[in-house]
Amino acid sequence: MSELISDTDLVSMFIHLGIDRDSAEHFRGRIEHRLLINRCSECGTYHQPPRPICPRCWSTSIVPTAVSGNGTIDLLIFLHQGPPAPGVDYTTPYPVASVGLDEQEGLRFTATIIGSPNDEIAIGERVTLDWIDRAGIPTPVFRLTGDAS
Amino acid sequence: MSTSSRNPMKDQVAFAGAASTGFSAHNTERTPLSLAAEACTTVLRECGLKASDIDGICGPSTVSAGDVQNTLGIPEITWWANPPIPFVNQVVMAASAVHAGICDTVLVYHVPYRHAFFTASALRDPFRRVLAPIAGGGNPDTMWGPVGYTAWASRYIHEYQVPKEHFGLVSISDRSYARDNPLAAMREPITMDDYLNARMIRWPLCLLDMDVPVDGSDAFIVTTTERARDLPFSPVLVNAAVLGMVDANVEDQNVSLEHHGHHVVAKALEAKSDFWIDDIDVYFPYDGFTIITLNWLENVGFCGRGEAGAFLESNWDAEQNRILINGKVPVNPHGGALSEGGTQGSGHLREAIHQLQGRAGVRQVPDARRTLLTAGGFFYNAQGLALHRE
């Protein structure tokens, strides 16, 4: 499906997120609700955000790889004000979390948390990936799993 | 990486002077270039220099060296640069260019400005709207830029289980010091209640954890130490300077509070300089966000991890309601970014120079000879400067 989307449409869909050629496949993955993180096919190391070579071994053999989306909240803030975005209302402080993904120590992905009241969201909570539609743009989010880390 | 003590530039380059317009937390009806022109002509006059004495120009990316040159009528230059802030970038570039012999005397300037993307009132000014693009891009799901400091402030509280009051002490101390600085934008003292009740912006950081957007300009003369000795004020020598960064420098990929640019700066600056924290008369840790100051105090070695708040409490000057290390070493005596204004380090540098030249007025630290300036934050912009006078 995503191959049917032209570069022009892909760029216009994700221009506000700073899409470039090195991150294009990651954003194509979003259209299919797949969270693609660059992984080196030689040394197996993931890196984030997408870079043109493996920062660990300098291999150019980089494969955008779907991750499970399971992880632990490492960093957490609540925006009481912020940039205008469709469907985002800061009257209830808006959570933003950097989630340490289970695939690799220190590999994080940043998104909002949905489905739980703010007082239940905390650093150390386990989460899993989900997707929402934000003004026609597929957007990755996390939900608490209720498991302790 | 091995930390090298190699430092052939040591004490070969000096600041001859520093001047400022002072700072306003309201929109002025002036352009950045107008503010720069005032600070630059002031520092040149104070140092007894003519336009033709300048052969290098260095400032931020927002006001070009070319425009400063054509505005001031500086006839010919052989070097210029407009690197990003914070301001130790400008210092390192200018000092390196002088030491390398690409030029002899550099006019260095900064223009903190209330750009349209900073505040609602700045956005209402049409002249400001045309000056700089509106950043942000409508994506709230990011730790990019300033948001990253809030993220790691939250992590700091989580890891060390410290109260918000520890952050508040930084804010209160800056405001108490700013009372004595006529250049400062915010001079009304604040209490811990004021801090704890301030408007939350990005939890856990509130309005008083964040530096004040200001209009104003600082300007400096950097030249050889030899030439500076012939000018009116005592030369302030650049003993050591570094810009520190680690590989995992994207805000949400930063490894931990124990491994980022600060740690590189602390290690390298200590290796390259002739003095360290026990030898200084005044200290300038960056305070664009309160969390940065707490981290600098820990990372240069004043105290252990998570102990900066307790360190502030045990070094508190209760009478003046501000920090005074060991009862004698002031910290950001100009009021810092949180009260003088968000100068991205140029205010800290100007005050450091004035203190070492004995020109700091009522704020003067008696016989101040040495200082450390540790600017910037964790990710792309940690910096350090060791300055002293002869």
Coordinates of C-alpha atoms in Angstrom, one line a residue:
Chain A
M1 CA 0.0 0.0 0.0
S2 CA 2.6 2.5 1.0
E3 CA 4.5 2.0 -2.2
L4 CA 1.5 3.6 -4.0
I5 CA 2.1 6.8 -2.1
S6 CA 4.2 9.2 -4.1
D7 CA 7.2 11.0 -2.6
T8 CA 5.3 14.2 -3.0
D9 CA 2.3 13.0 -1.0
L10 CA 4.6 11.3 1.6
V11 CA 6.5 14.5 2.2
S12 CA 3.4 16.7 2.4
M13 CA 1.9 14.3 4.9
F14 CA 4.9 14.4 7.2
I15 CA 6.6 17.7 6.4
H16 CA 5.8 19.0 10.0
L17 CA 7.9 16.1 11.4
G18 CA 11.0 16.9 9.4
I19 CA 10.9 14.1 6.9
D20 CA 13.9 13.6 4.7
R21 CA 15.3 10.8 2.5
D22 CA 16.9 9.1 5.5
S23 CA 13.7 8.9 7.4
A24 CA 11.3 8.3 4.5
E25 CA 10.9 4.6 5.0
H26 CA 10.1 5.1 8.7
F27 CA 7.3 7.4 7.7
R28 CA 6.1 5.0 5.0
G29 CA 5.8 2.5 7.8
R30 CA 3.5 4.7 9.7
I31 CA 1.0 4.6 6.9
E32 CA 0.8 0.8 7.4
H33 CA 0.8 1.2 11.2
R34 CA 4.3 -0.3 11.5
L35 CA 6.9 1.4 13.7
L36 CA 10.1 1.0 11.7
I37 CA 13.4 1.7 13.4
N38 CA 16.7 1.6 11.5
R39 CA 18.7 -1.6 12.2
C40 CA 22.1 -2.5 10.9
S41 CA 22.0 -5.8 9.0
E42 CA 25.7 -6.4 9.8
C43 CA 26.1 -5.8 13.5
G44 CA 22.4 -5.9 14.5
T45 CA 22.4 -2.6 16.3
Y46 CA 19.3 -0.3 16.1
H47 CA 19.7 3.4 16.1
Q48 CA 17.3 6.3 16.3
P49 CA 16.6 8.8 14.7
P50 CA 17.2 7.4 11.2
R51 CA 20.8 7.9 10.0
P52 CA 22.4 7.0 6.7
I53 CA 25.0 4.6 8.2
C54 CA 25.2 2.5 11.3
P55 CA 26.7 4.8 14.0
R56 CA 28.3 1.7 15.6
C57 CA 30.0 -0.1 12.7
W58 CA 29.6 2.3 9.7
S59 CA 27.8 -0.2 7.6
T60 CA 25.6 1.3 5.0
S61 CA 23.4 -1.8 5.1
I62 CA 20.6 -0.2 7.1
V63 CA 17.2 -1.9 7.3
P64 CA 14.1 -0.1 8.6
T65 CA 12.8 -2.8 10.9
A66 CA 9.4 -3.2 12.6
V67 CA 9.7 -3.2 16.4
S68 CA 7.3 -4.8 18.8
G69 CA 6.3 -1.4 20.3
N70 CA 6.7 -2.8 23.8
G71 CA 8.7 -0.8 26.3
T72 CA 9.1 1.2 29.4
I73 CA 8.6 4.9 30.0
D74 CA 12.1 6.4 30.5
L75 CA 11.2 10.2 30.2
L76 CA 7.9 11.8 30.8
I77 CA 6.5 15.3 30.7
F78 CA 3.1 16.9 30.6
L79 CA 2.5 19.9 28.3
H80 CA 0.3 22.6 29.9
Q81 CA 0.8 24.5 26.6
G82 CA 2.3 23.6 23.3
P83 CA 2.2 23.9 19.5
P84 CA -1.3 23.8 18.0
A85 CA -2.0 20.3 16.7
P86 CA -5.3 18.7 15.6
G87 CA -7.1 16.9 18.4
V88 CA -4.6 18.1 21.0
D89 CA -6.2 20.1 23.8
Y90 CA -3.8 21.3 26.5
T91 CA -6.5 22.1 29.0
T92 CA -5.8 18.6 30.3
P93 CA -2.0 18.5 30.4
Y94 CA -0.8 16.5 27.4
P95 CA 1.6 13.6 28.2
V96 CA 4.7 13.1 26.1
A97 CA 6.9 10.1 26.8
S98 CA 10.2 8.7 25.6
V99 CA 9.8 5.0 25.7
G100 CA 12.8 2.7 26.1
L101 CA 12.0 -0.1 23.5
D102 CA 12.5 -3.7 24.6
E103 CA 14.6 -4.4 21.5
Q104 CA 17.7 -2.6 22.8
E105 CA 18.9 -0.9 25.9
G106 CA 18.7 2.9 25.5
L107 CA 16.8 2.8 22.2
R108 CA 13.9 5.3 22.7
F109 CA 10.9 6.4 20.7
T110 CA 8.9 9.5 21.8
A111 CA 5.1 9.7 21.5
T112 CA 2.1 10.6 23.6
I113 CA 0.3 8.2 26.0
I114 CA -3.4 7.6 25.6
G115 CA -6.1 5.7 27.4
S116 CA -5.1 6.4 31.0
P117 CA -5.6 9.4 33.4
N118 CA -2.5 11.4 33.8
D119 CA -2.0 10.4 37.5
E120 CA -1.5 6.8 36.4
I121 CA 1.2 7.6 33.9
A122 CA 4.7 7.5 35.4
I123 CA 8.3 6.8 34.6
G124 CA 8.9 3.1 34.8
E125 CA 5.4 2.1 33.6
R126 CA 5.2 -0.5 30.9
V127 CA 3.6 0.5 27.6
T128 CA 2.6 -0.9 24.2
L129 CA 2.3 0.8 20.8
D130 CA -1.0 1.8 19.3
W131 CA -2.0 4.1 16.5
I132 CA -4.4 7.0 16.2
D133 CA -5.5 9.1 13.3
R134 CA -4.7 12.8 13.6
A135 CA -6.3 14.9 10.9
G136 CA -5.8 12.0 8.4
I137 CA -2.2 11.4 9.5
P138 CA -1.4 8.0 11.2
T139 CA 0.2 8.8 14.5
P140 CA 2.0 6.4 16.8
V141 CA 1.0 6.5 20.5
F142 CA 1.5 4.3 23.5
R143 CA -1.0 2.8 26.0
L144 CA -0.2 1.6 29.5
T145 CA -0.3 -2.2 29.8
G146 CA -0.9 -2.2 33.5
D147 CA 2.2 -4.4 34.1
A148 CA 4.9 -3.3 36.5
S149 CA 8.3 -3.0 35.0
Chain B
M1 CA 38.8 9.4 24.0
S2 CA 41.8 10.5 25.9
T3 CA 41.4 13.9 27.6
S4 CA 44.2 16.0 26.3
S5 CA 45.9 18.8 28.3
R6 CA 47.4 20.2 25.2
N7 CA 46.6 23.9 25.1
P8 CA 49.0 26.1 23.1
M9 CA 46.5 29.0 23.1
K10 CA 46.6 29.2 26.8
D11 CA 46.8 32.9 27.9
Q12 CA 47.8 34.1 24.4
V13 CA 44.4 35.7 23.7
A14 CA 42.4 38.0 25.9
F15 CA 39.3 40.1 26.3
A16 CA 40.0 43.8 26.3
G17 CA 36.5 44.9 27.1
A18 CA 32.8 44.1 27.4
A19 CA 29.7 46.3 27.1
S20 CA 26.0 45.9 27.1
T21 CA 22.8 47.7 26.2
G22 CA 21.0 46.2 29.2
F23 CA 18.0 43.9 28.8
S24 CA 14.2 44.3 28.5
A25 CA 11.6 41.7 29.0
H26 CA 9.2 43.7 26.8
N27 CA 9.3 44.2 23.1
T28 CA 11.5 47.2 22.2
E29 CA 10.9 49.1 19.0
R30 CA 14.3 48.3 17.8
T31 CA 15.9 45.8 15.4
P32 CA 18.5 43.3 16.5
L33 CA 21.0 45.3 14.4
S34 CA 20.2 48.5 16.2
L35 CA 20.8 46.8 19.6
A36 CA 24.1 45.3 18.3
A37 CA 25.2 48.7 16.9
E38 CA 24.7 50.3 20.4
A39 CA 26.7 47.6 22.3
C40 CA 29.4 47.4 19.6
T41 CA 30.0 51.2 19.5
T42 CA 30.0 51.3 23.3
V43 CA 32.7 48.6 23.7
L44 CA 34.8 50.1 20.9
R45 CA 34.7 53.6 22.5
E46 CA 35.4 52.3 26.0
C47 CA 38.4 50.4 24.7
G48 CA 39.6 53.4 22.8
L49 CA 39.4 51.6 19.4
K50 CA 38.4 52.9 16.0
A51 CA 36.5 51.0 13.3
S52 CA 39.7 50.5 11.4
D53 CA 41.3 48.7 14.4
I54 CA 39.0 45.8 13.9
D55 CA 39.9 43.0 11.5
G56 CA 37.6 40.2 12.6
I57 CA 33.9 40.0 13.5
C58 CA 32.0 37.2 15.2
G59 CA 28.4 37.0 16.3
P60 CA 25.3 34.7 16.3
S61 CA 23.6 33.4 13.2
T62 CA 20.7 35.8 13.7
V63 CA 22.7 39.0 13.0
S64 CA 25.3 38.6 10.2
A65 CA 28.9 39.8 10.6
G66 CA 28.5 41.5 7.2
D67 CA 25.6 43.6 8.4
V68 CA 27.6 44.6 11.6
Q69 CA 30.5 45.5 9.4
N70 CA 28.5 47.7 7.0
T71 CA 26.6 49.3 9.8
L72 CA 29.7 50.2 11.8
G73 CA 31.7 51.1 8.7
I74 CA 34.5 48.7 9.6
P75 CA 36.7 49.2 6.5
E76 CA 38.4 45.8 6.0
I77 CA 38.3 42.5 7.9
T78 CA 40.3 39.2 7.3
W79 CA 38.0 36.9 9.3
W80 CA 34.4 36.5 10.4
A81 CA 32.0 33.9 11.6
N82 CA 28.4 33.5 12.7
P83 CA 28.3 30.1 14.6
P84 CA 25.3 29.0 16.6
I85 CA 24.8 29.9 20.2
P86 CA 25.4 29.5 23.2
F87 CA 28.0 32.1 23.3
V88 CA 31.2 30.2 24.2
N89 CA 31.0 29.1 20.5
Q90 CA 31.7 32.7 19.5
V91 CA 34.5 33.0 22.0
V92 CA 36.2 29.8 20.9
M93 CA 36.0 30.8 17.3
A94 CA 37.3 34.4 17.8
A95 CA 40.1 33.4 20.2
S96 CA 41.2 30.6 17.8
A97 CA 41.2 33.0 14.8
V98 CA 43.3 35.5 16.8
H99 CA 45.7 32.8 18.0
A100 CA 46.0 31.4 14.5
G101 CA 46.9 34.8 13.1
I102 CA 43.9 35.0 10.8
C103 CA 43.1 38.4 12.4
D104 CA 44.3 40.4 15.4
T105 CA 41.3 42.2 17.0
V106 CA 37.8 40.8 16.9
L107 CA 34.6 42.5 17.6
V108 CA 32.4 39.8 19.2
Y109 CA 28.7 40.5 19.7
H110 CA 25.4 38.8 20.7
V111 CA 21.8 40.0 20.4
P112 CA 19.3 38.1 22.6
Y113 CA 16.0 39.0 21.0
R114 CA 12.3 38.4 21.7
H115 CA 11.7 36.5 18.5
A116 CA 8.2 35.9 17.4
F117 CA 8.4 32.1 18.3
F118 CA 9.2 32.9 21.9
T119 CA 6.1 34.7 23.3
A120 CA 2.6 35.7 22.3
S121 CA 3.4 39.4 22.6
A122 CA 6.4 39.0 20.3
L123 CA 4.2 37.2 17.8
R124 CA 1.8 40.2 17.8
D125 CA 4.6 42.5 16.6
P126 CA 4.5 42.4 12.7
F127 CA 8.2 43.5 12.5
R128 CA 9.1 40.5 14.6
R129 CA 6.9 38.1 12.6
V130 CA 8.8 38.9 9.4
L131 CA 12.2 38.6 11.1
A132 CA 12.3 34.9 12.0
P133 CA 10.2 31.9 11.0
I134 CA 7.8 30.4 13.6
A135 CA 9.5 27.3 14.8
G136 CA 7.7 24.3 16.3
G137 CA 5.9 22.9 13.3
G138 CA 2.8 21.8 15.1
N139 CA 4.3 18.6 16.5
P140 CA 3.7 18.1 20.3
D141 CA 5.1 14.5 20.3
T142 CA 8.7 15.4 20.7
M143 CA 11.5 16.1 23.2
W144 CA 13.2 18.3 20.6
G145 CA 15.1 21.5 21.7
P146 CA 14.1 23.1 24.9
V147 CA 11.5 20.4 25.7
G148 CA 14.4 18.0 26.2
Y149 CA 15.5 19.8 29.4
T150 CA 12.0 19.3 30.8
A151 CA 12.3 15.6 30.0
W152 CA 15.6 15.2 31.8
A153 CA 14.4 17.4 34.7
S154 CA 11.6 14.9 35.2
R155 CA 14.1 12.1 35.0
Y156 CA 16.3 13.9 37.6
I157 CA 13.4 14.1 40.0
H158 CA 12.5 10.5 39.5
E159 CA 16.1 9.2 39.9
Y160 CA 17.1 11.3 42.9
Q161 CA 13.7 11.8 44.5
V162 CA 14.4 15.5 45.1
P163 CA 11.7 18.1 45.8
K164 CA 10.9 20.9 43.3
E165 CA 12.2 23.4 45.9
H166 CA 15.7 22.4 44.8
F167 CA 15.0 23.9 41.4
G168 CA 13.4 26.9 43.0
L169 CA 16.6 27.8 44.9
V170 CA 18.3 28.4 41.5
S171 CA 15.5 30.8 40.4
I172 CA 15.4 32.6 43.7
S173 CA 19.1 33.1 43.9
D174 CA 19.3 34.6 40.4
R175 CA 16.5 37.0 41.2
S176 CA 18.2 38.1 44.4
Y177 CA 21.5 38.8 42.6
A178 CA 19.7 40.6 39.8
R179 CA 18.5 43.2 42.3
D180 CA 22.0 44.6 42.2
N181 CA 22.3 44.7 38.4
P182 CA 20.8 47.7 36.6
L183 CA 21.2 45.8 33.2
A184 CA 18.8 43.0 34.4
A185 CA 15.3 42.6 33.0
M186 CA 13.8 41.1 36.2
R187 CA 14.9 42.7 39.5
E188 CA 11.9 42.1 41.9
P189 CA 12.9 39.4 44.4
I190 CA 10.8 36.2 44.5
T191 CA 10.0 33.8 47.3
M192 CA 9.7 30.0 47.3
D193 CA 5.9 30.4 47.3
D194 CA 6.1 32.6 44.2
Y195 CA 8.2 29.8 42.6
L196 CA 5.9 26.9 43.6
N197 CA 2.8 28.8 42.5
A198 CA 4.2 30.0 39.1
R199 CA 2.4 29.0 36.0
M200 CA 3.2 25.4 34.9
I201 CA 4.4 25.4 31.3
R202 CA 5.8 21.9 30.7
W203 CA 5.5 19.7 33.9
P204 CA 7.7 19.5 35.9
L205 CA 9.0 22.9 34.8
C206 CA 7.2 26.2 35.4
L207 CA 7.6 29.7 34.1
L208 CA 10.3 30.5 36.7
D209 CA 12.4 27.5 35.7
M210 CA 12.9 29.0 32.2
D211 CA 15.0 32.0 31.1
V212 CA 13.4 35.3 30.3
P213 CA 13.1 36.2 26.6
V214 CA 14.7 39.7 26.3
D215 CA 15.8 42.4 23.8
G216 CA 19.4 43.6 24.3
S217 CA 23.0 43.1 23.2
D218 CA 26.4 42.5 24.6
A219 CA 29.7 43.2 22.8
F220 CA 33.3 42.3 23.4
I221 CA 36.8 42.9 22.1
V222 CA 39.0 39.8 21.7
T223 CA 42.6 40.3 20.8
T224 CA 46.1 39.1 21.6
T225 CA 47.1 39.4 25.2
E226 CA 50.0 41.5 24.2
R227 CA 47.8 44.1 22.4
A228 CA 45.2 44.0 25.2
R229 CA 47.9 45.1 27.6
D230 CA 48.1 48.4 25.7
L231 CA 44.3 49.1 26.1
P232 CA 42.6 50.8 29.0
F233 CA 41.3 47.9 31.0
S234 CA 43.0 44.9 32.5
P235 CA 43.2 42.0 30.0
V236 CA 41.1 39.0 30.9
L237 CA 43.0 36.0 29.6
V238 CA 41.5 32.9 28.0
N239 CA 43.2 30.2 30.0
A240 CA 41.2 27.3 28.5
A241 CA 38.1 26.8 26.4
V242 CA 36.2 23.7 25.2
L243 CA 33.0 22.7 23.5
G244 CA 31.8 19.3 24.7
M245 CA 29.5 16.8 23.0
V246 CA 28.9 13.0 23.1
D247 CA 27.6 10.7 20.3
A248 CA 24.1 10.1 21.7
N249 CA 23.3 13.8 21.6
V250 CA 19.7 13.7 20.4
E251 CA 17.5 14.8 23.3
D252 CA 15.5 11.6 23.8
Q253 CA 18.5 9.3 23.0
N254 CA 20.8 10.9 25.6
V255 CA 22.3 8.0 27.6
S256 CA 21.8 9.3 31.1
L257 CA 22.2 12.2 33.5
E258 CA 25.7 10.8 34.1
H259 CA 26.9 10.9 30.5
H260 CA 26.4 13.9 28.3
G261 CA 28.2 17.1 27.1
H262 CA 28.6 18.5 30.6
H263 CA 30.9 15.6 31.6
V264 CA 33.1 16.1 28.5
V265 CA 33.4 19.8 29.2
A266 CA 34.2 19.3 32.9
K267 CA 36.9 16.7 32.2
A268 CA 38.5 18.6 29.3
L269 CA 38.4 22.0 30.8
E270 CA 40.0 20.8 34.0
A271 CA 42.7 19.1 32.0
K272 CA 43.5 22.2 29.9
S273 CA 43.2 24.9 32.5
D274 CA 45.5 26.0 35.3
F275 CA 42.8 26.3 38.0
W276 CA 39.5 24.6 39.0
I277 CA 36.5 25.0 41.2
D278 CA 38.5 25.4 44.5
D279 CA 40.5 28.3 43.0
I280 CA 37.8 30.6 41.6
D281 CA 36.4 33.8 43.0
V282 CA 33.1 33.7 41.1
Y283 CA 31.3 31.0 39.2
F284 CA 29.0 31.2 36.1
P285 CA 27.0 28.0 35.5
Y286 CA 24.4 28.2 32.7
D287 CA 20.8 28.7 33.8
G288 CA 18.7 28.7 30.7
F289 CA 16.7 26.1 32.7
T290 CA 17.1 25.5 36.4
I291 CA 17.9 21.8 35.8
I292 CA 21.0 22.8 33.9
T293 CA 22.4 24.7 36.9
L294 CA 21.8 21.9 39.3
N295 CA 23.5 19.6 36.8
W296 CA 26.5 21.8 36.3
L297 CA 27.1 22.1 40.1
E298 CA 27.2 18.3 40.3
N299 CA 29.1 17.8 37.0
V300 CA 32.0 20.1 37.8
G301 CA 32.4 18.5 41.2
F302 CA 30.9 20.9 43.8
C303 CA 28.7 18.0 45.0
G304 CA 27.6 14.5 44.1
R305 CA 24.7 13.3 41.9
G306 CA 21.3 14.5 42.9
E307 CA 22.9 16.6 45.7
A308 CA 22.9 20.1 44.0
G309 CA 19.8 21.2 46.0
A310 CA 21.3 20.2 49.3
F311 CA 24.5 22.0 48.2
L312 CA 22.5 25.1 47.5
E313 CA 20.8 24.9 50.9
S314 CA 24.1 24.4 52.8
N315 CA 25.8 27.3 50.9
W316 CA 22.8 29.7 51.2
D317 CA 23.3 33.3 52.2
A318 CA 20.1 33.7 54.2
E319 CA 20.5 37.4 54.6
Q320 CA 20.7 38.0 50.8
N321 CA 18.5 35.0 49.9
R322 CA 21.0 33.6 47.4
I323 CA 23.7 31.1 47.0
L324 CA 27.3 32.0 48.1
I325 CA 29.6 29.1 47.9
N326 CA 31.6 28.7 51.1
G327 CA 30.3 32.0 52.1
K328 CA 32.4 33.9 49.5
V329 CA 32.0 32.7 45.9
P330 CA 28.9 34.3 44.2
V331 CA 27.1 32.3 41.5
N332 CA 25.8 34.3 38.5
P333 CA 26.1 37.6 40.3
H334 CA 24.4 39.5 37.4
G335 CA 21.2 37.4 37.9
G336 CA 21.8 34.9 35.1
A337 CA 19.6 33.9 32.3
L338 CA 16.6 33.5 34.6
S339 CA 16.7 37.2 35.8
E340 CA 19.1 39.4 33.8
G341 CA 17.7 37.8 30.7
G342 CA 18.1 34.8 28.4
T343 CA 21.4 35.9 26.8
Q344 CA 22.6 32.4 25.9
G345 CA 25.7 33.0 27.9
S346 CA 26.8 36.5 26.7
G347 CA 25.5 38.1 29.9
H348 CA 27.5 35.6 32.0
L349 CA 30.6 36.3 29.9
R350 CA 30.2 40.1 30.2
E351 CA 29.8 39.9 34.0
A352 CA 32.8 37.6 34.2
I353 CA 35.0 40.1 32.4
H354 CA 33.7 43.0 34.4
Q355 CA 34.3 41.1 37.6
L356 CA 37.9 40.3 36.6
Q357 CA 38.5 43.9 35.4
G358 CA 37.2 45.3 38.7
R359 CA 34.3 47.0 36.9
A360 CA 31.3 45.2 38.4
G361 CA 30.1 48.1 40.5
V362 CA 28.2 47.2 43.7
R363 CA 28.4 43.5 42.7
Q364 CA 32.2 43.5 42.6
V365 CA 33.8 40.5 44.2
P366 CA 36.9 41.9 46.1
D367 CA 40.1 41.2 44.1
A368 CA 38.4 38.7 41.7
R369 CA 41.2 36.9 39.8
R370 CA 39.8 33.7 38.4
T371 CA 36.5 32.4 37.1
L372 CA 34.9 29.4 35.4
L373 CA 32.0 29.8 33.0
T374 CA 30.2 26.5 32.1
A375 CA 27.6 27.3 29.5
G376 CA 25.0 25.4 27.7
G377 CA 23.1 22.2 28.3
F378 CA 23.3 18.5 27.8
F379 CA 22.9 17.8 24.2
Y380 CA 24.4 19.9 21.4
N381 CA 25.8 22.8 23.4
A382 CA 27.8 22.2 26.5
Q383 CA 30.7 24.6 26.8
G384 CA 33.4 25.7 29.2
L385 CA 35.7 28.7 29.6
A386 CA 38.4 29.4 32.2
L387 CA 39.2 33.1 32.5
H388 CA 41.7 34.9 34.7
R389 CA 43.6 38.2 34.9
E390 CA 47.3 38.7 35.3

